[in-house]
């Protein structure tokens, strides 16, 4: 999210940062009064109006686009869409991508309906378009505006993507962001969870990263966190040693707690024990379909902290069994038992 402390560009039209800031405040005042503002973006002028002023929009067939301050606002305007759809757009935004959603507007976007506030193209009134701009001048005006804004012209280099409620997408118009670019950003985010984020979950993170090094497929983001973790603790020496034996590096790991932001961004949250999963679901029952156990048999992976190296090795072996199934589920390895017999990547 762009900070309102530094709107505009010091080297852009108008010169100094002070002049850029004054321009932004003038544009925000114009929008609040129901007028239209012309913003000098990198790709050319962008014309915006306040949604709540319900202005008369152009009837030239181009329609208009809802502007989002942050990707997290997407479901506020389209609550019928799934979390998968929101995670898809969060991988593209902020950026030069406009998303077209089929069907009537709902939630906050219901205010867009009607002859004076429709942001759908005139030839397809049941479609709604939205984007989260990464241009700093546009983002600065969005940040300070007290009302939602609608773009009614500009930035023709945008890529237009149709998105369905389950997160499936299709490129309608390819702009500066190509279909290949969009696809490359669609890899899953996987979060491993234990208690302190110093033994089990960081070891699982390191071993999976090691397996993914030579895998061919979409990028996969791998993170670990702890339910009772503090920020900044190093991984246990035994976990660092076991990771090193497998060709992975845990020396720079620093612990972190499981946050709402991590939970919302995750496609899969893989817990070390049933207790970890239950604790998460007591707080967030809405994510139950994304929170599972790493052990494919549904058992707990015991905490080796305080034990000897044999305890850590047993923990590592249990993690590896879970990673075997995970890699197959991601489509990046044969299912366990169907490989050529070579050791699984990441095993010591």
Coordinates of C-alpha atoms in Angstrom, one line a residue, residues 57-282:
X57 CA -20.2 8.0 -16.7
X58 CA -19.3 8.1 -20.4
X59 CA -21.6 6.1 -22.7
X60 CA -19.0 5.3 -25.3
X61 CA -18.8 1.5 -24.7
X62 CA -15.6 1.6 -22.8
X63 CA -17.2 1.3 -19.4
X64 CA -15.2 2.0 -16.2
X65 CA -13.1 0.3 -13.6
X66 CA -13.4 0.1 -9.8
X67 CA -10.1 1.1 -8.2
X68 CA -8.9 -0.9 -5.2
X69 CA -6.5 0.5 -2.6
X70 CA -5.3 -2.9 -1.7
X71 CA -5.8 -6.5 -3.0
X72 CA -7.5 -7.4 0.3
X73 CA -10.4 -5.2 -0.6
X74 CA -11.4 -7.5 -3.5
X75 CA -13.9 -9.6 -1.5
X76 CA -15.5 -6.5 0.1
X77 CA -16.8 -5.7 -3.3
X78 CA -17.4 -9.2 -4.6
X79 CA -18.3 -11.3 -1.5
X80 CA -19.8 -14.2 -3.5
X81 CA -16.4 -15.0 -4.9
X82 CA -14.3 -17.7 -3.2
X83 CA -11.1 -17.2 -1.2
X84 CA -9.3 -18.9 -4.2
X85 CA -10.4 -16.0 -6.5
X86 CA -9.1 -13.5 -4.0
X87 CA -5.8 -15.3 -3.6
X88 CA -5.5 -15.3 -7.4
X89 CA -5.9 -11.6 -7.7
X90 CA -3.5 -11.0 -4.7
X91 CA -0.7 -12.6 -6.8
X92 CA -1.3 -10.1 -9.6
X93 CA -2.0 -6.9 -7.6
X94 CA -0.9 -4.2 -7.3
X95 CA -0.1 -4.3 -11.0
X96 CA -1.2 -3.6 -14.6
X97 CA -4.0 -6.1 -14.6
X98 CA -7.7 -5.4 -14.8
X99 CA -10.1 -8.2 -13.6
X100 CA -13.5 -8.7 -15.1
X101 CA -16.1 -10.5 -13.0
X102 CA -19.2 -12.1 -14.5
X103 CA -22.6 -11.6 -12.9
X104 CA -24.3 -8.8 -11.1
X105 CA -22.4 -6.7 -8.6
X106 CA -22.8 -7.4 -4.9
X107 CA -21.6 -6.2 -1.6
X108 CA -20.1 -2.7 -1.8
X109 CA -20.0 -3.1 -5.6
X110 CA -23.8 -3.0 -5.6
X111 CA -23.5 0.8 -5.4
X112 CA -22.0 0.6 -8.9
X113 CA -25.3 -0.6 -10.4
X114 CA -27.8 1.7 -12.1
X115 CA -27.6 4.2 -15.0
X116 CA -25.4 6.7 -13.1
X117 CA -23.0 4.4 -11.3
X118 CA -22.5 1.3 -13.4
X119 CA -18.8 0.3 -13.9
X120 CA -19.7 -2.5 -16.3
X121 CA -19.1 -2.1 -20.0
X122 CA -22.3 -0.8 -21.7
X123 CA -22.6 -3.9 -23.9
X124 CA -22.3 -6.3 -20.9
X125 CA -24.1 -4.9 -17.9
X126 CA -23.7 -8.1 -15.9
X127 CA -19.9 -7.7 -15.8
X128 CA -17.8 -5.6 -13.4
X129 CA -14.2 -4.6 -13.8
X130 CA -11.7 -3.9 -11.0
X131 CA -8.0 -3.3 -10.6
X132 CA -5.4 -2.4 -7.9
X133 CA -3.0 0.1 -9.5
X134 CA 0.7 0.1 -8.8
X135 CA 1.3 3.6 -10.2
X136 CA 2.4 5.7 -7.3
X137 CA 0.5 8.8 -8.3
X138 CA -2.8 6.9 -8.7
X139 CA -2.2 5.0 -5.5
X140 CA -1.5 8.2 -3.6
X141 CA -4.9 9.7 -4.6
X142 CA -6.6 6.4 -3.7
X143 CA -5.0 6.3 -0.3
X144 CA -6.2 9.7 0.7
X145 CA -9.6 9.7 -0.9
X146 CA -12.4 9.2 1.6
X147 CA -14.6 7.5 -1.0
X148 CA -14.2 4.6 -3.4
X149 CA -13.0 5.7 -6.8
X150 CA -13.8 4.6 -10.4
X151 CA -11.4 5.0 -13.4
X152 CA -13.2 6.3 -16.5
X153 CA -10.3 6.5 -18.9
X154 CA -6.6 5.9 -19.4
X155 CA -3.9 3.2 -19.1
X156 CA -4.8 1.2 -22.3
X157 CA -1.8 -1.1 -21.7
X158 CA -3.7 -2.9 -18.9
X159 CA -4.1 -6.7 -19.3
X160 CA -7.7 -7.7 -19.0
X161 CA -8.5 -11.0 -17.4
X162 CA -11.9 -12.7 -16.9
X163 CA -12.1 -14.3 -13.4
X164 CA -14.8 -16.8 -12.2
X165 CA -15.9 -17.3 -8.7
X166 CA -13.6 -20.3 -8.1
X167 CA -10.5 -18.4 -9.2
X168 CA -10.2 -19.8 -12.7
X169 CA -9.1 -17.1 -15.2
X170 CA -8.8 -16.4 -18.9
X171 CA -6.9 -13.6 -20.6
X172 CA -9.2 -11.4 -22.7
X173 CA -6.7 -8.8 -23.7
X174 CA -3.0 -9.2 -23.2
X175 CA -1.2 -6.0 -22.3
X176 CA 2.1 -5.3 -20.5
X177 CA 1.6 -8.3 -18.2
X178 CA 1.6 -11.4 -20.4
X179 CA -0.4 -14.6 -19.9
X180 CA 3.0 -16.3 -19.1
X181 CA 3.6 -13.7 -16.4
X182 CA 0.2 -14.3 -14.9
X183 CA 0.7 -18.1 -14.9
X184 CA 4.1 -17.8 -13.3
X185 CA 2.6 -16.1 -10.3
X186 CA 0.0 -18.8 -9.7
X187 CA 2.1 -21.1 -7.6
X188 CA 0.7 -22.0 -4.2
X189 CA 1.7 -20.5 -0.9
X190 CA 2.4 -23.2 1.6
X191 CA 2.8 -22.5 5.3
X192 CA 4.2 -25.0 7.8
X193 CA 3.1 -24.6 11.4
X194 CA 4.4 -25.9 14.7
X195 CA 4.7 -24.3 18.1
X196 CA 7.9 -22.3 18.3
X197 CA 9.0 -22.2 14.7
X198 CA 12.5 -23.3 15.6
X199 CA 12.5 -27.1 15.0
X200 CA 9.8 -28.9 13.0
X201 CA 8.2 -26.2 10.8
X202 CA 11.5 -24.6 9.7
X203 CA 13.0 -28.0 8.9
X204 CA 9.9 -28.8 6.8
X205 CA 10.3 -25.5 5.0
X206 CA 14.0 -26.1 4.3
X207 CA 13.5 -29.6 3.1
X208 CA 10.6 -28.6 0.8
X209 CA 12.6 -25.7 -0.6
X210 CA 15.4 -28.1 -1.4
X211 CA 13.1 -30.5 -3.2
X212 CA 11.6 -27.6 -5.2
X213 CA 15.0 -26.4 -6.5
X214 CA 14.9 -28.7 -9.5
X215 CA 11.2 -29.1 -9.9
X216 CA 9.6 -27.9 -13.2
X217 CA 6.2 -26.1 -12.6
X218 CA 4.7 -23.0 -11.1
X219 CA 6.6 -21.2 -8.4
X220 CA 5.7 -22.4 -4.9
X221 CA 6.2 -20.0 -2.0
X222 CA 7.2 -21.8 1.2
X223 CA 6.9 -20.2 4.7
X224 CA 7.0 -21.5 8.2
X225 CA 5.5 -20.0 11.5
X226 CA 4.7 -21.0 15.0
X227 CA 1.6 -20.6 17.1
X228 CA 3.6 -19.5 20.1
X229 CA 6.6 -18.2 18.3
X230 CA 8.4 -14.9 19.0
X231 CA 10.1 -13.0 16.2
X232 CA 13.8 -13.6 15.5
X233 CA 14.8 -16.9 17.1
X234 CA 17.3 -19.1 15.2
X235 CA 16.5 -22.7 14.2
X236 CA 17.7 -25.4 16.6
X237 CA 21.2 -26.6 15.9
X238 CA 20.0 -30.1 15.3
X239 CA 17.5 -28.9 12.6
X240 CA 20.2 -26.8 11.0
X241 CA 22.4 -29.9 10.9
X242 CA 19.8 -32.2 9.5
X243 CA 18.9 -29.6 6.8
X244 CA 22.6 -29.3 5.9
X245 CA 22.8 -33.1 5.5
X246 CA 20.0 -32.9 3.0
X247 CA 21.6 -30.1 1.0
X248 CA 19.4 -27.3 2.5
X249 CA 20.3 -24.3 4.5
X250 CA 18.6 -23.2 7.7
X251 CA 21.4 -21.0 9.1
X252 CA 19.6 -17.8 8.3
X253 CA 16.2 -18.8 9.6
X254 CA 14.4 -16.5 12.1
X255 CA 11.2 -17.5 13.8
X256 CA 7.9 -15.7 13.3
X257 CA 4.3 -16.2 14.6
X258 CA 1.4 -17.3 12.5
X259 CA -0.3 -14.0 11.6
X260 CA -3.7 -13.3 10.0
X261 CA -1.9 -12.1 6.9
X262 CA 0.0 -15.4 6.5
X263 CA -3.2 -17.4 7.1
X264 CA -5.1 -15.4 4.5
X265 CA -2.3 -15.7 2.0
X266 CA -1.9 -19.5 2.4
X267 CA -3.3 -22.0 -0.1
X268 CA -2.2 -24.8 2.3
X269 CA -1.4 -24.6 6.0
X270 CA 0.3 -27.8 7.1
X271 CA 0.3 -28.4 10.8
X272 CA 2.6 -30.7 12.7
X273 CA -0.1 -31.9 15.2
X274 CA -3.8 -32.1 15.4
X275 CA -3.5 -29.7 18.4
X276 CA -2.0 -27.1 16.1
X277 CA -4.8 -27.5 13.6
X278 CA -7.5 -27.3 16.3
X279 CA -6.0 -24.1 17.8
X280 CA -6.1 -22.4 14.4
X281 CA -9.6 -23.5 13.6
X282 CA -10.9 -22.3 17.0

